């Protein structure tokens, strides 16, 4: 239990300047080059991020486009993370740790030990997280309104923010500094890799107000920590935490269908999902005596277990009427239309976008089929719920509403 006053006052400044130029070599080949300079308080120095890319249309009809690019990108050291270094500074807040607790009263059958104050601090040489990314993609447009694309992306993260316990207990000797408990030291030592292949197919028919699309992503994300304040099981070996990221779903998909119905109704259906997300198996005990219950069995890596897949269907049914008309031009007449449909007035196709005012009645459902989609699992070996879901995404929700546009 964290005790104390968390109220702090602080400021943070972030600034970035970006310069880019596009150079057309030929009618079908363009080169882009740019650089971004970033600076923020609480970290060291300026950060230059060069970037570049090409766009090439190799076919005479111009319907095939190949794109490739790469560059360096930086993530901000967030103000929320910096605020915790002020809040948990050893004097404002302290931690109450109950060892061998009873149940349901933790003080019954166990004994309470208030450990020395803990700290959260940043390393003196803290740097902005750096991402080096490269990608290549191809897109093909067909005459019947079908668009097909494929993109491969590779990212490498360096200097990512990760905490280590700078006061981790030494076996047989206790903590190096007995005046403090855990000292979360935020360092720029984390790394990550990402590989992703995106395949997409889209179809659109504006005249019929019909649109369909499907995207599939095959990806892998590996890192050593999911948040800047994630402590490793063994702070002497933070690299041993390397494993799947918390959001590492191997397969993801997203599909959308939007179609017109009789009587001016419109239906949109979204189907999305992903394969199981990883979670970590732990012993349930503080094996190394650091008061952090993240110890894993021997030979078990971080985020080595997987949960179940998640699939969600959302739908929206709407009806729109427009009125008030739209000016035909300076000094021209105002056309009034109060009937939804496909009329053509003053040379413009009728529809909500052509009217000065519009009213939309809609009913939409989230998780239409009320599917159970678990979002977290118990990885504690000593728990009777080991391997079972502990939380889930929201159940079905239906909304009915009116939207007014003007």
Short mmCIF file of C-alpha atoms in Angstrom, two decimals:
data_model
loop_
_atom_site.label_atom_id
_atom_site.label_comp_id
_atom_site.label_asym_id
_atom_site.label_seq_id
_atom_site.Cartn_x
_atom_site.Cartn_y
_atom_site.Cartn_z
CA UNK A 1 0.00 0.00 0.00
CA UNK A 2 1.44 3.35 -1.06
CA UNK A 3 0.94 5.97 1.63
CA UNK A 4 1.52 9.71 1.54
CA UNK A 5 0.67 12.84 -0.42
CA UNK A 6 0.95 12.47 -4.20
CA UNK A 7 0.25 16.15 -4.99
CA UNK A 8 3.17 17.70 -6.87
CA UNK A 9 3.68 20.70 -9.13
CA UNK A 10 6.01 20.56 -12.12
CA UNK A 11 6.47 21.69 -15.71
CA UNK A 12 7.64 20.01 -18.87
CA UNK A 13 8.54 21.50 -22.24
CA UNK A 14 8.59 19.63 -25.55
CA UNK A 15 9.52 21.10 -28.92
CA UNK A 16 10.02 19.79 -32.42
CA UNK A 17 10.87 21.27 -35.82
CA UNK A 18 10.44 19.32 -39.05
CA UNK A 19 11.74 20.12 -42.54
CA UNK A 20 10.87 18.06 -45.63
CA UNK A 21 11.25 18.35 -49.37
CA UNK A 22 9.71 16.24 -52.14
CA UNK A 23 11.74 15.98 -55.35
CA UNK A 24 10.06 14.68 -58.49
CA UNK A 25 12.77 12.93 -60.53
CA UNK A 26 10.39 11.81 -63.29
CA UNK A 27 6.63 11.84 -63.73
CA UNK A 28 6.43 8.47 -62.00
CA UNK A 29 9.29 8.66 -59.48
CA UNK A 30 9.47 10.93 -56.41
CA UNK A 31 12.06 11.14 -53.66
CA UNK A 32 11.29 12.62 -50.24
CA UNK A 33 13.84 13.67 -47.64
CA UNK A 34 13.39 15.31 -44.30
CA UNK A 35 14.77 15.81 -40.82
CA UNK A 36 13.11 16.44 -37.46
CA UNK A 37 14.86 18.07 -34.52
CA UNK A 38 13.42 17.44 -31.06
CA UNK A 39 14.12 18.70 -27.59
CA UNK A 40 12.42 18.23 -24.25
CA UNK A 41 13.13 19.01 -20.65
CA UNK A 42 14.27 16.31 -18.18
CA UNK A 43 16.35 14.43 -20.78
CA UNK A 44 19.72 15.12 -22.34
CA UNK A 45 20.48 17.04 -25.52
CA UNK A 46 18.95 17.59 -28.95
CA UNK A 47 17.78 14.71 -31.08
CA UNK A 48 18.07 14.82 -34.87
CA UNK A 49 15.87 12.36 -36.75
CA UNK A 50 16.56 12.09 -40.52
CA UNK A 51 13.96 10.39 -42.71
CA UNK A 52 13.50 9.61 -46.38
CA UNK A 53 11.41 7.71 -48.88
CA UNK A 54 10.57 7.02 -52.50
CA UNK A 55 7.34 6.66 -54.47
CA UNK A 56 7.39 4.90 -57.85
CA UNK A 57 4.61 4.11 -60.31
CA UNK A 58 6.24 1.51 -62.59
CA UNK A 59 3.24 0.81 -64.88
CA UNK A 60 1.99 3.02 -67.70
CA UNK A 61 -1.56 3.11 -66.37
CA UNK A 62 -0.31 4.52 -63.05
CA UNK A 63 -2.45 2.10 -61.07
CA UNK A 64 0.48 0.36 -59.37
CA UNK A 65 2.47 2.27 -56.76
CA UNK A 66 5.55 1.14 -54.87
CA UNK A 67 6.60 3.01 -51.74
CA UNK A 68 9.63 2.57 -49.52
CA UNK A 69 11.02 4.66 -46.73
CA UNK A 70 12.76 4.75 -43.41
CA UNK A 71 14.13 6.95 -40.72
CA UNK A 72 14.64 7.63 -37.06
CA UNK A 73 11.80 8.53 -34.69
CA UNK A 74 11.77 9.44 -31.00
CA UNK A 75 9.25 8.87 -28.24
CA UNK A 76 8.72 11.46 -25.52
CA UNK A 77 9.67 10.94 -21.90
CA UNK A 78 6.13 11.46 -20.69
CA UNK A 79 5.15 13.96 -18.04
CA UNK A 80 3.27 11.25 -16.10
CA UNK A 81 6.43 9.19 -15.73
CA UNK A 82 8.45 12.21 -14.64
CA UNK A 83 5.75 13.09 -12.08
CA UNK A 84 6.27 9.75 -10.34
CA UNK A 85 9.93 10.58 -9.72
CA UNK A 86 8.67 13.58 -7.72
CA UNK A 87 5.86 11.79 -5.93
CA UNK A 88 7.81 8.72 -4.81
CA UNK A 89 10.97 10.49 -3.71
CA UNK A 90 11.42 8.79 -0.36
CA UNK A 91 9.75 11.48 1.72
CA UNK A 92 6.39 12.26 0.11
CA UNK A 93 5.23 8.66 -0.07
CA UNK A 94 6.20 5.32 1.53
CA UNK A 95 5.19 1.72 0.90
CA UNK A 96 3.55 -0.58 3.43
CA UNK A 97 4.40 -4.19 2.59
CA UNK A 98 2.62 -7.04 4.40
CA UNK A 99 4.64 -10.24 4.32
CA UNK A 100 2.92 -13.61 4.77
CA UNK A 101 -0.54 -12.00 4.89
CA UNK A 102 -3.65 -13.69 6.15
CA UNK A 103 -6.94 -13.82 4.28
CA UNK A 104 -9.31 -12.04 4.07
CA UNK A 105 -7.65 -9.81 6.68
CA UNK A 106 -4.01 -9.46 5.58
CA UNK A 107 -2.97 -8.70 9.18
CA UNK A 108 -4.53 -11.91 10.52
CA UNK A 109 -2.17 -14.86 10.52
CA UNK A 110 0.70 -12.85 9.09
CA UNK A 111 2.83 -9.96 10.19
CA UNK A 112 3.06 -6.44 8.78
CA UNK A 113 6.42 -4.98 7.96
CA UNK A 114 6.83 -1.38 6.88
CA UNK A 115 9.87 -1.39 4.66
CA UNK A 116 12.10 1.70 4.41
CA UNK A 117 10.86 4.37 1.98
CA UNK A 118 11.13 3.50 -1.68
CA UNK A 119 12.28 5.79 -4.47
CA UNK A 120 11.55 6.35 -8.13
CA UNK A 121 14.29 8.27 -9.85
CA UNK A 122 15.71 8.74 -13.31
CA UNK A 123 19.24 7.98 -14.35
CA UNK A 124 21.56 10.94 -14.83
CA UNK A 125 22.16 10.01 -18.47
CA UNK A 126 18.49 9.42 -19.39
CA UNK A 127 17.84 9.72 -23.13
CA UNK A 128 14.78 9.82 -25.38
CA UNK A 129 13.64 6.42 -26.67
CA UNK A 130 14.70 5.95 -30.29
CA UNK A 131 12.93 3.98 -33.00
CA UNK A 132 14.62 3.10 -36.31
CA UNK A 133 12.04 2.04 -38.88
CA UNK A 134 12.03 0.93 -42.49
CA UNK A 135 9.12 -0.15 -44.66
CA UNK A 136 8.24 -1.10 -48.20
CA UNK A 137 4.80 -1.42 -49.74
CA UNK A 138 2.98 -1.96 -53.00
CA UNK A 139 -0.51 -0.84 -53.94
CA UNK A 140 -2.62 -1.76 -56.97
CA UNK A 141 -5.85 -0.08 -58.04
CA UNK A 142 -8.25 -1.91 -60.35
CA UNK A 143 -10.85 -0.36 -62.63
CA UNK A 144 -13.78 -1.97 -60.81
CA UNK A 145 -13.01 -0.04 -57.60
CA UNK A 146 -10.90 -2.71 -55.93
CA UNK A 147 -7.70 -1.59 -54.21
CA UNK A 148 -5.12 -4.13 -52.99
CA UNK A 149 -2.07 -3.29 -50.91
CA UNK A 150 0.73 -4.97 -48.97
CA UNK A 151 3.18 -3.32 -46.55
CA UNK A 152 6.12 -4.80 -44.67
CA UNK A 153 7.58 -2.86 -41.75
CA UNK A 154 10.63 -3.48 -39.55
CA UNK A 155 11.38 -1.45 -36.41
CA UNK A 156 14.22 -1.53 -33.92
CA UNK A 157 13.95 0.30 -30.61
CA UNK A 158 16.95 1.58 -28.69
CA UNK A 159 17.38 3.52 -25.45
CA UNK A 160 13.86 2.53 -24.40
CA UNK A 161 12.85 3.42 -20.85
CA UNK A 162 13.05 0.57 -18.37
CA UNK A 163 13.43 0.47 -14.59
CA UNK A 164 15.85 -1.55 -12.52
CA UNK A 165 16.04 -1.85 -8.75
CA UNK A 166 19.21 0.04 -7.85
CA UNK A 167 18.87 -1.24 -4.26
CA UNK A 168 18.05 -4.88 -4.90
CA UNK A 169 18.83 -7.19 -1.95
CA UNK A 170 22.11 -9.08 -1.99
CA UNK A 171 21.69 -12.68 -0.78
CA UNK A 172 22.96 -12.93 2.80
CA UNK A 173 23.77 -9.22 3.03
CA UNK A 174 20.45 -7.37 2.65
CA UNK A 175 20.05 -4.18 0.68
CA UNK A 176 23.13 -2.12 -0.26
CA UNK A 177 21.50 0.99 1.23
CA UNK A 178 19.46 -0.10 4.28
CA UNK A 179 17.87 3.38 4.59
CA UNK A 180 15.76 2.74 1.50
CA UNK A 181 13.58 0.00 0.10
CA UNK A 182 13.24 -0.52 -3.64
CA UNK A 183 14.84 2.20 -5.75
CA UNK A 184 13.17 2.21 -9.14
CA UNK A 185 15.79 3.77 -11.41
CA UNK A 186 14.49 4.66 -14.88
CA UNK A 187 17.23 4.00 -17.42
CA UNK A 188 17.56 4.13 -21.20
CA UNK A 189 18.60 0.50 -21.55
CA UNK A 190 15.61 -1.18 -23.19
CA UNK A 191 15.49 -2.53 -26.73
CA UNK A 192 12.73 -3.84 -28.97
CA UNK A 193 12.13 -5.31 -32.42
CA UNK A 194 8.99 -5.33 -34.52
CA UNK A 195 8.21 -7.08 -37.79
CA UNK A 196 4.82 -6.67 -39.40
CA UNK A 197 3.17 -7.59 -42.69
CA UNK A 198 -0.09 -5.79 -43.52
CA UNK A 199 -2.35 -7.09 -46.29
CA UNK A 200 -5.40 -5.12 -47.32
CA UNK A 201 -8.26 -5.22 -49.81
CA UNK A 202 -10.73 -2.35 -50.23
CA UNK A 203 -13.69 -1.84 -52.51
CA UNK A 204 -15.65 1.35 -52.97
CA UNK A 205 -18.56 2.37 -55.16
CA UNK A 206 -19.42 6.03 -54.44
CA UNK A 207 -22.43 6.04 -56.72
CA UNK A 208 -24.05 3.22 -54.76
CA UNK A 209 -22.66 4.47 -51.40
CA UNK A 210 -21.09 1.04 -50.97
CA UNK A 211 -17.79 0.45 -49.18
CA UNK A 212 -16.02 -2.70 -48.03
CA UNK A 213 -12.56 -3.34 -46.68
CA UNK A 214 -10.46 -6.02 -45.03
CA UNK A 215 -7.04 -5.76 -43.39
CA UNK A 216 -4.89 -8.55 -41.95
CA UNK A 217 -1.71 -8.05 -39.93
CA UNK A 218 0.90 -10.71 -39.19
CA UNK A 219 3.35 -9.27 -36.67
CA UNK A 220 5.78 -9.91 -33.84
CA UNK A 221 6.92 -7.48 -31.12
CA UNK A 222 9.76 -8.34 -28.74
CA UNK A 223 11.01 -6.15 -25.88
CA UNK A 224 12.29 -6.22 -22.30
CA UNK A 225 9.66 -4.04 -20.58
CA UNK A 226 6.15 -2.84 -21.33
CA UNK A 227 6.26 0.36 -19.24
CA UNK A 228 9.05 2.63 -17.96
CA UNK A 229 8.33 1.44 -14.40
CA UNK A 230 8.37 -2.30 -15.14
CA UNK A 231 10.90 -3.96 -12.86
CA UNK A 232 12.71 -7.10 -14.05
CA UNK A 233 12.50 -10.25 -11.99
CA UNK A 234 16.27 -9.95 -11.56
CA UNK A 235 17.58 -6.37 -11.73
CA UNK A 236 21.12 -7.69 -12.13
CA UNK A 237 20.08 -9.20 -15.48
CA UNK A 238 17.41 -7.00 -17.13
CA UNK A 239 18.19 -8.50 -20.54
CA UNK A 240 16.67 -11.78 -19.29
CA UNK A 241 13.26 -10.05 -19.53
CA UNK A 242 13.40 -10.10 -23.32
CA UNK A 243 10.24 -11.68 -24.61
CA UNK A 244 6.93 -10.93 -26.34
CA UNK A 245 5.47 -7.50 -25.66
CA UNK A 246 2.17 -7.29 -23.77
CA UNK A 247 0.33 -6.31 -26.99
CA UNK A 248 2.07 -8.93 -29.16
CA UNK A 249 -0.83 -10.53 -31.04
CA UNK A 250 0.54 -12.61 -33.91
CA UNK A 251 -2.61 -12.16 -35.98
CA UNK A 252 -4.96 -9.20 -36.22
CA UNK A 253 -7.77 -8.45 -38.64
CA UNK A 254 -10.25 -5.67 -39.27
CA UNK A 255 -13.12 -5.65 -41.75
CA UNK A 256 -15.78 -3.07 -42.57
CA UNK A 257 -18.90 -3.28 -44.69
CA UNK A 258 -21.06 -0.21 -45.27
CA UNK A 259 -24.13 -0.65 -47.49
CA UNK A 260 -27.30 1.31 -48.31
CA UNK A 261 -30.67 -0.24 -47.47
CA UNK A 262 -34.20 0.58 -48.69
CA UNK A 263 -36.03 3.62 -47.32
CA UNK A 264 -32.82 5.62 -46.95
CA UNK A 265 -31.35 3.37 -44.26
CA UNK A 266 -27.64 2.66 -44.03
CA UNK A 267 -25.94 -0.29 -42.35
CA UNK A 268 -22.32 -0.49 -41.25
CA UNK A 269 -20.79 -3.63 -39.73
CA UNK A 270 -17.28 -3.87 -38.28
CA UNK A 271 -15.69 -7.21 -37.49
CA UNK A 272 -12.32 -7.16 -35.72
CA UNK A 273 -10.18 -9.49 -33.68
CA UNK A 274 -6.76 -10.76 -32.74
CA UNK A 275 -5.07 -13.91 -31.58
CA UNK A 276 -4.22 -14.49 -27.93
CA UNK A 277 -2.11 -11.95 -26.03
CA UNK A 278 0.78 -13.05 -23.81
CA UNK A 279 0.98 -13.06 -20.02
CA UNK A 280 3.68 -14.00 -17.51
CA UNK A 281 3.77 -17.08 -15.29
CA UNK A 282 4.97 -16.28 -11.76
CA UNK A 283 5.59 -18.34 -8.62
CA UNK A 284 3.37 -16.25 -6.38
CA UNK A 285 6.21 -15.80 -3.90
CA UNK A 286 8.87 -13.18 -3.25
CA UNK A 287 11.72 -15.60 -3.87
CA UNK A 288 14.50 -12.98 -4.00
CA UNK A 289 13.25 -10.87 -1.07
CA UNK A 290 12.81 -7.61 -3.01
CA UNK A 291 9.10 -7.29 -2.01
CA UNK A 292 8.11 -7.38 -5.71
CA UNK A 293 5.99 -10.42 -6.55
CA UNK A 294 7.15 -10.96 -10.13
CA UNK A 295 9.45 -13.95 -9.60
CA UNK A 296 9.19 -16.62 -12.28
CA UNK A 297 9.89 -20.36 -12.14
CA UNK A 298 13.36 -21.39 -13.31
CA UNK A 299 13.59 -21.46 -17.09
CA UNK A 300 10.30 -19.60 -17.65
CA UNK A 301 10.55 -16.39 -19.65
CA UNK A 302 8.51 -13.22 -19.43
CA UNK A 303 5.16 -13.26 -21.26
CA UNK A 304 5.64 -16.89 -22.22
CA UNK A 305 1.95 -17.93 -21.88
CA UNK A 306 -0.89 -16.99 -24.23
CA UNK A 307 -4.56 -16.28 -23.69
CA UNK A 308 -7.51 -16.89 -25.99
CA UNK A 309 -8.34 -15.07 -29.21
CA UNK A 310 -10.67 -12.08 -29.24
CA UNK A 311 -13.36 -11.36 -31.85
CA UNK A 312 -15.82 -8.46 -31.74
CA UNK A 313 -18.68 -7.45 -34.02
CA UNK A 314 -20.02 -3.87 -33.98
CA UNK A 315 -22.93 -2.62 -36.07
CA UNK A 316 -24.69 0.68 -36.79
CA UNK A 317 -28.04 1.28 -38.49
CA UNK A 318 -28.82 4.89 -39.40
CA UNK A 319 -31.26 7.08 -41.31
CA UNK A 320 -30.44 10.65 -42.34
CA UNK A 321 -32.63 13.44 -43.64
CA UNK A 322 -31.23 16.72 -44.93
CA UNK A 323 -32.94 20.08 -45.29
CA UNK A 324 -32.18 23.76 -45.61
CA UNK A 325 -30.67 23.35 -49.04
CA UNK A 326 -27.30 24.57 -50.26
CA UNK A 327 -26.39 27.73 -52.21
CA UNK A 328 -25.90 27.10 -55.91
CA UNK A 329 -23.30 29.86 -56.00
CA UNK A 330 -22.84 33.54 -55.17
CA UNK A 331 -26.17 35.24 -55.69
CA UNK A 332 -27.78 31.99 -56.82
CA UNK A 333 -31.00 30.43 -55.59
CA UNK A 334 -31.21 28.29 -52.48
CA UNK A 335 -32.57 24.84 -53.19
CA UNK A 336 -34.60 23.21 -50.43
CA UNK A 337 -34.67 19.40 -50.21
CA UNK A 338 -36.48 17.57 -47.45
CA UNK A 339 -36.62 14.11 -48.96
CA UNK A 340 -33.69 11.69 -48.52
CA UNK A 341 -32.62 9.83 -51.62
CA UNK A 342 -30.46 10.17 -54.68
CA UNK A 343 -31.94 13.27 -56.34
CA UNK A 344 -29.64 15.63 -58.18
CA UNK A 345 -30.27 19.29 -57.39
CA UNK A 346 -28.46 22.24 -58.94
CA UNK A 347 -25.99 19.87 -60.57
CA UNK A 348 -24.92 18.32 -57.26
CA UNK A 349 -25.73 14.81 -56.04
CA UNK A 350 -28.19 14.95 -53.18
CA UNK A 351 -27.21 13.73 -49.76
CA UNK A 352 -26.53 14.93 -46.24
CA UNK A 353 -23.29 16.60 -47.31
CA UNK A 354 -25.17 18.81 -49.78
CA UNK A 355 -27.64 20.15 -47.25
CA UNK A 356 -27.20 22.98 -44.83
CA UNK A 357 -28.75 20.93 -42.01
CA UNK A 358 -29.16 17.22 -41.36
CA UNK A 359 -30.65 14.95 -38.72
CA UNK A 360 -29.47 11.38 -38.28
CA UNK A 361 -31.32 8.75 -36.25
CA UNK A 362 -29.20 5.76 -35.36
CA UNK A 363 -28.95 2.61 -33.30
CA UNK A 364 -25.57 1.04 -32.81
CA UNK A 365 -24.39 -2.05 -30.98
CA UNK A 366 -20.95 -2.78 -29.58
CA UNK A 367 -20.07 -6.47 -29.20
CA UNK A 368 -23.31 -7.26 -31.00
CA UNK A 369 -23.25 -11.00 -30.26
CA UNK A 370 -22.20 -10.50 -26.62
CA UNK A 371 -19.08 -12.60 -27.08
CA UNK A 372 -16.89 -13.24 -24.04
CA UNK A 373 -13.45 -11.80 -24.85
CA UNK A 374 -10.95 -12.24 -21.96
CA UNK A 375 -8.35 -9.51 -21.61
CA UNK A 376 -6.19 -10.74 -18.71
CA UNK A 377 -5.24 -14.04 -17.14
CA UNK A 378 -3.89 -15.24 -13.82
CA UNK A 379 -0.33 -16.43 -14.27
CA UNK A 380 0.25 -17.19 -10.56
CA UNK A 381 1.12 -20.87 -10.21
CA UNK A 382 -0.07 -21.02 -6.62
CA UNK A 383 -3.49 -19.53 -7.42
CA UNK A 384 -6.52 -21.79 -7.85
CA UNK A 385 -7.37 -19.58 -10.83
CA UNK A 386 -4.04 -20.16 -12.60
CA UNK A 387 -4.53 -19.97 -16.35
CA UNK A 388 -8.06 -18.60 -16.06
CA UNK A 389 -9.30 -15.22 -17.25
CA UNK A 390 -9.49 -12.47 -14.63
CA UNK A 391 -11.09 -9.72 -16.76
CA UNK A 392 -12.87 -9.32 -20.07
CA UNK A 393 -13.77 -6.66 -22.60
CA UNK A 394 -17.21 -5.03 -22.20
CA UNK A 395 -20.39 -6.98 -22.81
CA UNK A 396 -22.90 -6.01 -25.47
CA UNK A 397 -23.92 -2.35 -25.36
CA UNK A 398 -26.67 -0.79 -27.47
CA UNK A 399 -27.02 2.94 -28.02
CA UNK A 400 -29.89 4.85 -29.60
CA UNK A 401 -29.33 8.46 -30.53
CA UNK A 402 -29.91 11.50 -32.68
CA UNK A 403 -27.21 13.52 -34.38
CA UNK A 404 -27.82 17.01 -35.73
CA UNK A 405 -25.49 18.52 -38.34
CA UNK A 406 -25.35 22.17 -39.32
#
